[in-house]
CSV table of C-alpha atoms in Angstrom, one decimal:
chain,number,residue,atom,x,y,z
A,23,UNK,CA,-17.6,45.2,-46.1
A,24,UNK,CA,-19.2,48.4,-47.3
A,25,UNK,CA,-18.9,47.5,-50.9
A,26,UNK,CA,-21.7,47.6,-53.5
A,27,UNK,CA,-22.8,44.1,-54.5
A,28,UNK,CA,-21.3,42.8,-57.8
A,29,UNK,CA,-23.2,43.4,-61.0
A,30,UNK,CA,-23.6,40.6,-63.6
A,31,UNK,CA,-24.0,41.0,-67.3
A,32,UNK,CA,-25.0,37.8,-69.1
A,33,UNK,CA,-25.1,37.7,-72.9
A,34,UNK,CA,-25.6,34.8,-75.3
A,35,UNK,CA,-21.8,34.1,-75.7
A,36,UNK,CA,-20.2,36.0,-72.8
A,37,UNK,CA,-20.6,36.7,-69.1
A,38,UNK,CA,-19.1,39.6,-67.1
A,39,UNK,CA,-19.0,40.3,-63.4
A,40,UNK,CA,-18.2,43.8,-62.1
A,41,UNK,CA,-16.8,44.1,-58.6
A,42,UNK,CA,-17.1,47.6,-57.1
A,43,UNK,CA,-14.4,49.2,-55.0
A,44,UNK,CA,-15.4,51.8,-52.4
A,45,UNK,CA,-12.0,53.5,-52.0
A,46,UNK,CA,-11.8,56.0,-49.2
A,47,UNK,CA,-11.4,59.6,-50.3
A,48,UNK,CA,-7.9,60.7,-49.4
A,49,UNK,CA,-7.6,64.2,-47.9
A,50,UNK,CA,-4.8,66.1,-49.7
A,51,UNK,CA,-2.8,68.2,-47.3
A,52,UNK,CA,-2.5,72.0,-48.1
A,53,UNK,CA,1.3,71.7,-48.6
A,54,UNK,CA,0.8,69.2,-51.4
A,55,UNK,CA,-1.7,71.6,-53.2
A,56,UNK,CA,0.9,74.4,-53.1
A,57,UNK,CA,3.7,72.5,-54.9
A,58,UNK,CA,4.6,72.7,-58.6
A,59,UNK,CA,4.4,69.6,-60.8
A,60,UNK,CA,8.1,68.8,-60.4
A,61,UNK,CA,7.8,69.0,-56.6
A,62,UNK,CA,4.7,66.8,-56.8
A,63,UNK,CA,6.7,64.2,-58.7
A,64,UNK,CA,9.5,64.3,-56.1
A,65,UNK,CA,6.9,63.8,-53.3
A,66,UNK,CA,5.4,60.8,-55.1
A,67,UNK,CA,8.9,59.4,-55.6
A,68,UNK,CA,9.7,59.8,-51.9
A,69,UNK,CA,6.4,58.1,-51.0
A,70,UNK,CA,7.3,55.2,-53.3
A,71,UNK,CA,11.0,54.9,-52.4
A,72,UNK,CA,11.4,56.5,-48.9
A,73,UNK,CA,13.8,59.2,-49.9
A,74,UNK,CA,15.2,61.2,-52.9
A,75,UNK,CA,18.6,62.5,-53.8
A,76,UNK,CA,19.4,65.5,-56.0
A,77,UNK,CA,20.6,63.0,-58.7
A,78,UNK,CA,17.4,61.0,-58.6
A,79,UNK,CA,15.4,64.3,-58.8
A,80,UNK,CA,17.4,65.3,-61.8
A,81,UNK,CA,16.6,62.0,-63.4
A,82,UNK,CA,12.9,62.5,-62.8
A,83,UNK,CA,12.9,66.0,-64.3
A,84,UNK,CA,15.2,65.8,-67.3
A,85,UNK,CA,15.5,69.0,-69.2
A,86,UNK,CA,15.2,71.2,-66.1
A,87,UNK,CA,18.3,73.0,-64.8
A,88,UNK,CA,20.0,71.6,-61.8
A,89,UNK,CA,19.7,75.0,-60.1
A,90,UNK,CA,15.9,75.0,-60.5
A,91,UNK,CA,15.7,71.5,-59.0
A,92,UNK,CA,18.0,72.5,-56.2
A,93,UNK,CA,15.7,75.4,-55.4
A,94,UNK,CA,12.6,73.2,-55.6
A,95,UNK,CA,14.1,70.9,-52.9
A,96,UNK,CA,15.3,73.9,-50.8
A,97,UNK,CA,11.8,75.4,-50.9
A,98,UNK,CA,10.2,72.2,-49.7
A,99,UNK,CA,12.8,72.0,-46.8
A,100,UNK,CA,12.1,75.6,-45.9
A,101,UNK,CA,8.3,75.0,-45.9
A,102,UNK,CA,8.7,72.0,-43.6
A,103,UNK,CA,7.6,69.4,-46.2
A,104,UNK,CA,11.0,67.7,-46.5
A,105,UNK,CA,13.9,67.0,-44.1
A,106,UNK,CA,17.4,67.3,-45.5
A,107,UNK,CA,19.7,64.6,-44.3
A,108,UNK,CA,23.4,64.6,-44.8
A,109,UNK,CA,25.6,67.0,-46.7
A,110,UNK,CA,27.3,67.3,-50.1
A,111,UNK,CA,27.1,64.2,-52.2
A,112,UNK,CA,25.6,62.2,-49.4
A,113,UNK,CA,22.5,64.4,-49.1
A,114,UNK,CA,19.1,62.9,-49.4
A,115,UNK,CA,15.6,64.2,-48.6
A,116,UNK,CA,12.7,62.5,-46.7
A,117,UNK,CA,9.2,63.5,-45.8
A,118,UNK,CA,9.1,65.4,-42.5
């Protein structure tokens, strides 16, 4: 429903059918636009897995200091993007 009709390409020794996909344009919230590339990776990880820990974030962003990554997470909590759950080693973050 709402898709373009398929297109057909017939040649002497081959045949191709192209099915068109009319994906909806997704509106990107302002808070996503105002994140750095590391934070964007964390948000994608949370969308895919439901939550992220500091350890998982460090695995995603190897070569970046643990303090920088901790500050990234704290910034997203402060801006209301993430919710911090738990404390110390049991801490994880979810989308708010």
